[in-house]
Coordinates of C-alpha atoms in Angstrom, one line a residue:
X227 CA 12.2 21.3 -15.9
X228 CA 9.5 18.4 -15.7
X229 CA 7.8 16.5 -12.7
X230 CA 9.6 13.4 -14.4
X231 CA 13.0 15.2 -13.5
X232 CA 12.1 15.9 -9.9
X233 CA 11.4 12.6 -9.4
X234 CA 14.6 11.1 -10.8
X235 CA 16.2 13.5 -9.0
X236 CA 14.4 12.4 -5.7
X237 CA 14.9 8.9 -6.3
X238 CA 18.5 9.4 -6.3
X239 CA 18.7 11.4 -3.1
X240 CA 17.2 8.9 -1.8
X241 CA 19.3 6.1 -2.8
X242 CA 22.6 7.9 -3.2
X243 CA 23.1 6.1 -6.5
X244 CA 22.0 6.1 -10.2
X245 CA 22.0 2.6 -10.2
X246 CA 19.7 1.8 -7.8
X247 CA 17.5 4.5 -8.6
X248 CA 17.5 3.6 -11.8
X249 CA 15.9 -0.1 -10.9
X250 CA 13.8 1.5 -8.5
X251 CA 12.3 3.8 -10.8
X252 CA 11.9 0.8 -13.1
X253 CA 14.1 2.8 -16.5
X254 CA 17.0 2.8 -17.5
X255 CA 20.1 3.9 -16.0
X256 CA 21.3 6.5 -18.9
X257 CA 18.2 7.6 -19.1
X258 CA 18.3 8.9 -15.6
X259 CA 21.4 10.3 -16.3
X260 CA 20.2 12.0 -19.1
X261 CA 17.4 13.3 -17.7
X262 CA 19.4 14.9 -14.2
X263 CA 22.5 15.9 -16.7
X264 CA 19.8 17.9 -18.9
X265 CA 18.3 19.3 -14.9
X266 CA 21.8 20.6 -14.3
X267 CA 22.1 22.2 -17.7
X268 CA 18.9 24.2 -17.3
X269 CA 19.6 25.3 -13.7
X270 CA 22.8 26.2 -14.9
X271 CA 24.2 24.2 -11.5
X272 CA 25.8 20.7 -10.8
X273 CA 23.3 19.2 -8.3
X274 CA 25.8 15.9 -7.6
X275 CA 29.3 15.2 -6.1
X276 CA 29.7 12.1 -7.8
X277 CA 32.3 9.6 -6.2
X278 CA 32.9 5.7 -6.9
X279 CA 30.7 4.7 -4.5
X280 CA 27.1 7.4 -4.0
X281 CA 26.6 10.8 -5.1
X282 CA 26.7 13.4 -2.7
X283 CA 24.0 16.5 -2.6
X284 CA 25.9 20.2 -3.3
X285 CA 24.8 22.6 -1.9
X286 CA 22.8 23.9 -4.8
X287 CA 21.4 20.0 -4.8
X288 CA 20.0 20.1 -1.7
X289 CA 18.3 23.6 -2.2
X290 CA 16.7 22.1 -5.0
X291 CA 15.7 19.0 -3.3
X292 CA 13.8 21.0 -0.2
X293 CA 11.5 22.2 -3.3
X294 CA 11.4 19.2 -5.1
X295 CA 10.0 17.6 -2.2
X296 CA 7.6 20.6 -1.6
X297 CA 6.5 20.5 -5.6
X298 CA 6.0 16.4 -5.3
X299 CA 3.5 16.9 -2.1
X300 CA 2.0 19.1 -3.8
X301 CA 1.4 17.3 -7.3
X302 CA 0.0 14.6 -5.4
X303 CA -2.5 16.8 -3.3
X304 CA -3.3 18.1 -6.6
X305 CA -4.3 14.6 -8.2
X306 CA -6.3 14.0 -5.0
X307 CA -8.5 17.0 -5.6
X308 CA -8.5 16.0 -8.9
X309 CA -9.7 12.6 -8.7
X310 CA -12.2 13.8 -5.7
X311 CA -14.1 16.0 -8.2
X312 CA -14.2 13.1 -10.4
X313 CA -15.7 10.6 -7.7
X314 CA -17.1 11.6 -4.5
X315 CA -18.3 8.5 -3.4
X316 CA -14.3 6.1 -3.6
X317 CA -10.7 7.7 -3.0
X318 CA -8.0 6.1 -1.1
X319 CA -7.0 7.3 2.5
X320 CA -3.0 6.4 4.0
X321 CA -3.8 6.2 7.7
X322 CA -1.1 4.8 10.1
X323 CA -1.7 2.6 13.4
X324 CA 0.6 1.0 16.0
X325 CA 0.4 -2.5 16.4
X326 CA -1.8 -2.7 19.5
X327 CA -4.4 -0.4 18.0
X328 CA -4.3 -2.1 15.2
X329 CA -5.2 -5.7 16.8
X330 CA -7.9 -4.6 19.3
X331 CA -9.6 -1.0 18.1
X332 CA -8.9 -0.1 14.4
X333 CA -11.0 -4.0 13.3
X334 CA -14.1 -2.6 14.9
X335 CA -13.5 1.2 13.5
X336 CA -12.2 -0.6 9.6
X337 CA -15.7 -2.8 9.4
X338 CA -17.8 0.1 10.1
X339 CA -16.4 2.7 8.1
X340 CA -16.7 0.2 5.7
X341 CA -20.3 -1.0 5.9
X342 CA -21.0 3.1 5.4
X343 CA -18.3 3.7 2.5
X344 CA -17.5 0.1 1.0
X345 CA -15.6 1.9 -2.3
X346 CA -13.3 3.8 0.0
X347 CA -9.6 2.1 0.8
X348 CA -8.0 2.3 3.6
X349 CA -4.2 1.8 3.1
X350 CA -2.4 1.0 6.3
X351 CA 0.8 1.2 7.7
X352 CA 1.4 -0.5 11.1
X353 CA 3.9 1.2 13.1
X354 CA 4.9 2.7 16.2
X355 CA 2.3 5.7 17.1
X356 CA 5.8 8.1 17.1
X357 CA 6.8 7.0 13.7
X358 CA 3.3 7.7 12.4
X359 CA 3.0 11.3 13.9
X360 CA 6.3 11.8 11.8
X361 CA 5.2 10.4 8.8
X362 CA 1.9 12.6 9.3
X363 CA 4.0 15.8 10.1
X364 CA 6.2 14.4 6.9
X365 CA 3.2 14.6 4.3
X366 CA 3.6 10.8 4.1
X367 CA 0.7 9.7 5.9
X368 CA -2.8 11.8 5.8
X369 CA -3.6 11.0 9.2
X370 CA -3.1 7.9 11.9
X371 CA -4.8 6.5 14.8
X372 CA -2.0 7.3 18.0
X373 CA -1.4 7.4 21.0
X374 CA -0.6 11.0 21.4
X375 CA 2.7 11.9 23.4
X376 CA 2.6 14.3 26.3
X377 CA 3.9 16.9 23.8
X378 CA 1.0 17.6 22.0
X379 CA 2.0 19.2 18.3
X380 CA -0.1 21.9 17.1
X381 CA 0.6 21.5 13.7
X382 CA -2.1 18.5 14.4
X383 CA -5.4 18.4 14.0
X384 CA -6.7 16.1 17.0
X385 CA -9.9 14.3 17.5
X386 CA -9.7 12.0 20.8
X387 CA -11.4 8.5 20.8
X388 CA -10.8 7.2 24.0
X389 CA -8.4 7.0 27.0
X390 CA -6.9 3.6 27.9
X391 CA -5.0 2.9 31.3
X392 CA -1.9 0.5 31.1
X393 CA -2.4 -2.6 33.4
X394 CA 0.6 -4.8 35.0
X395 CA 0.3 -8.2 33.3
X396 CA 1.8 -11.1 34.3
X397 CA 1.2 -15.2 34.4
X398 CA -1.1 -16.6 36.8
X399 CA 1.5 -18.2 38.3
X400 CA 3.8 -15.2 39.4
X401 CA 3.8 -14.8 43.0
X402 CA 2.4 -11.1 41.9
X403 CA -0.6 -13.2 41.0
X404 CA -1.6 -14.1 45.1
X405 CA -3.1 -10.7 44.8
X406 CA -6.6 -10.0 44.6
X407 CA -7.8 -8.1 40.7
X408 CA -8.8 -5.1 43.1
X409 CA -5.4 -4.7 44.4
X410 CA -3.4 -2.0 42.8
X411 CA 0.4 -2.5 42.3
X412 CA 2.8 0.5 43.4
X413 CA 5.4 0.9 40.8
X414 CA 8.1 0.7 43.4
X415 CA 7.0 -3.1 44.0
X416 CA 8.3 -4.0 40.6
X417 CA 11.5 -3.0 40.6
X418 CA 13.5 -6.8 41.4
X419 CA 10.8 -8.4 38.9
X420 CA 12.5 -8.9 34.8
X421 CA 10.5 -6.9 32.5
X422 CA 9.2 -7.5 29.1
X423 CA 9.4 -4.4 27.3
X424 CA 8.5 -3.1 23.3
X425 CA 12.0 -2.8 21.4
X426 CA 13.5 0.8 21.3
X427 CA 11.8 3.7 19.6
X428 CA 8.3 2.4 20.7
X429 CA 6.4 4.8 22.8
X430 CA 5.1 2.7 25.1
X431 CA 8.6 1.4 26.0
X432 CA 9.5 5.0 26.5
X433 CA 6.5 5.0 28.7
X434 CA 7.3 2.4 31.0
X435 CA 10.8 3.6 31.5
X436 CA 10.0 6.9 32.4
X437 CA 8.1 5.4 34.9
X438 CA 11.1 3.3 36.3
X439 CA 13.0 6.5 36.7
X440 CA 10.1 8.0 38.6
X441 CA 10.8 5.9 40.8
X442 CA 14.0 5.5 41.1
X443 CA 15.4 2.2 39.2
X444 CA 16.8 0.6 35.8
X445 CA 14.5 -2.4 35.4
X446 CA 16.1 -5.8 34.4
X447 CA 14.9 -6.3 30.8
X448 CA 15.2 -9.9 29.8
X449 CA 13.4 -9.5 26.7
X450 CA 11.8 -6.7 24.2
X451 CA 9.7 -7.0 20.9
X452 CA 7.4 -5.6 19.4
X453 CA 5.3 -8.7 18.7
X454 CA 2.4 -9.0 21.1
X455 CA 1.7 -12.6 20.9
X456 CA 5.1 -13.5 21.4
X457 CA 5.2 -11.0 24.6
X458 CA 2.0 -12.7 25.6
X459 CA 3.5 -16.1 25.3
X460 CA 6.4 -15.3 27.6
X461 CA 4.1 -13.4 30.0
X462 CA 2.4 -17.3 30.3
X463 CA 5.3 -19.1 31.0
X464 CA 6.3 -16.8 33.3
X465 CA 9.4 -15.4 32.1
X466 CA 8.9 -11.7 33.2
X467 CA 6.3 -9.1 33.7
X468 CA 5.1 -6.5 30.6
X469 CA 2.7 -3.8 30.0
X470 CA -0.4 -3.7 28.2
X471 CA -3.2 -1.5 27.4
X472 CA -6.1 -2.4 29.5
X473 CA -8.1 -3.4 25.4
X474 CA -5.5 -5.7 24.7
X475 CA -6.2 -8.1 28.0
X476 CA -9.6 -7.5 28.8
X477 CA -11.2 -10.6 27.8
X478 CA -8.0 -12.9 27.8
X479 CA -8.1 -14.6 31.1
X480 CA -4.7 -16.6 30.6
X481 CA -3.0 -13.3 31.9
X482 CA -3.8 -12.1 35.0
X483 CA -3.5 -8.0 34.6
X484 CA -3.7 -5.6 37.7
X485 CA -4.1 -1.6 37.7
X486 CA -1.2 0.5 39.2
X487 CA -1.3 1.9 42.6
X488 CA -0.9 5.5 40.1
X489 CA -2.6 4.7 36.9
X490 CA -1.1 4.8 34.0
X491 CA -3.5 6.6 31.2
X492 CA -3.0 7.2 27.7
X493 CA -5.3 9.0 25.0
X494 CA -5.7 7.7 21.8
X495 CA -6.6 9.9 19.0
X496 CA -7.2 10.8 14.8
X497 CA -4.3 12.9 13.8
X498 CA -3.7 14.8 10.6
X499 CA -1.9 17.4 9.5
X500 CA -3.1 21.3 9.7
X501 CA -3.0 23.5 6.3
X502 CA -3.2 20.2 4.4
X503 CA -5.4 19.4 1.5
X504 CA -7.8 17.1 3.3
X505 CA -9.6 14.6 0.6
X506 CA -12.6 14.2 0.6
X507 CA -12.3 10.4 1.8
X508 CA -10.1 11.3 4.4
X509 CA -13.2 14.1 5.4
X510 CA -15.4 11.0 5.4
X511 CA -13.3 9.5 8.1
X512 CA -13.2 11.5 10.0
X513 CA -16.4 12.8 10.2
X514 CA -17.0 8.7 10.7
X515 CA -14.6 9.0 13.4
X516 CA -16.3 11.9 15.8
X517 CA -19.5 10.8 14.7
X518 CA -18.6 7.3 16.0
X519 CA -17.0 8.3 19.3
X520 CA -20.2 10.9 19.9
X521 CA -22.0 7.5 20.4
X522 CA -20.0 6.2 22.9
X523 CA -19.5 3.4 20.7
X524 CA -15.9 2.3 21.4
X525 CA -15.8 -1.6 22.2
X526 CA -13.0 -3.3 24.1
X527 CA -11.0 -5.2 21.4
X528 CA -11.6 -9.1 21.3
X529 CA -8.6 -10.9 20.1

């Protein structure tokens, strides 16, 4: 058995096809074949129940695939180490941030992280701070900058950077508007207006319609995405009311944004995995992180 077998063998979990696994993997199809038919012959089991259409795991396939995965994580924590002996001053770090974050905080954490270690890259994945707590928990991700659920993990390492509170936005025409910025809204006020909301699976959706059924209503969504310009666009011409955090609305006075009558707060935090290899890039960040929020130095993000 060779990592090159694992990874065939991965690949076509994955996919549920030779073929395609195959292309993916960028060789040829019998040689694939070859390679998981001489797997099987070694194990002395038949990993695949192959059909017309996909293979299926047995059951002896998918005990083999719970280490395979296991061995691959660990093959690649093992080049990491590797290359970190080799260079202490570069490496590569795969950091995940949501969408907000990523337009109003992460810019002014990326430039100066990078004015310190300019031979270090940060490889990015923008999603939804739930999906990148999985891929974290996963071993996909090294670490991501979230806004951490109410459920705390422990198998999370956790180094807060600040606390935002969510503000009401709307257009400065909306008879909400009339109301002075001092005034603070009571949920219960909103519930005939149309909401704006993040599509399903986001967080911060989940956030605002747990508050609906705090107090007591199903809000009227006319519209969800994920997109925050084109939420802000609709917020203009009026067609509903959304949420934002209070960094991505601060200094854009074409939406008028009021506090709740009970605030809505979330903590944003690093997050990486406990009893993972940590590489010696990813140590830099986030020593650069605490360091960085030690100073207090956490900006309101300019669009």
């Amino acid at each position: 058995m060779d990592l090159r077998q694992l990874e065939y063998f991965i690949e076509i979990c994955q996919t549920g096809n030779f073929t395609r696994a195959a292309e993916n993997l960028f060789v040829a199809q019998p040689s694939v074949t070859a390679a998981i038919r001489k797997l099987e012959a070694e194990l002395g089991v038949q990993l695949f129940e192959r059909t017309n259409k996909k293979v299926v795991l047995t059951r002896e396939g998918q005990a083999l695939l719970r280490h395979a995965e296991k061995i691959r994580q660990q093959t690649e924590e093992l080049f990491r180490e590797m290359n970190d002996l080799r260079s202490l001053d570069s490496g590569e770090i795969s950091c995940g941030v949501p969408p907000m974050i990523g337009a109003y905080l992460f810019p002014f954490l990326y430039t100066a992280f990078k004015a310190i270690y300019p031979n270090i890259t940060l490889q990015v994945s923008e999603q939804g701070s739930l999906s990148t707590i999985r891929d974290i928990e996963n071993g996909i991700l090294e670490m991501g900058i979230v806004i951490l659920p109410p459920d705390r993990r422990e198998n999370l390492h956790i180094i807060p950077i600040t606390q935002e509170e969510i503000l009401l936005c709307l257009s400065p025409d909306h008879h909400l508007s009339k109301l002075g910025k001092e005034s603070r809204i009571p949920f219960a006020a909103l519930k005939d207006e149309a909401f704006i909301l993040r599509k399903e699976g986001s967080y911060h959706r989940e956030i605002v319609l747990k508050e609906c059924a705090r107090w007591g209503f199903e809000p009227r969504v006319v519209f969800a995405s994920n997109q925050i310009d084109t939420i802000k666009s609709l917020i203009k011409t009026n067609v509903g009311i959304a949420f934002f955090m209070d960094m991505v609305v601060h200094w854009d006075t074409s939406i008028y944004s009021l506090p709740l009558a009970d605030p809505l707060l979330v903590d944003i935090a690093l997050a990486w995995k406990k009893g993972r290899y940590v590489s010696r890039a990813a140590q830099a960040f986030i020593k650069f992180i605490a360091d960085y929020v030690k100073t207090g130095n956490i900006a309101k993000g300019r669009p």
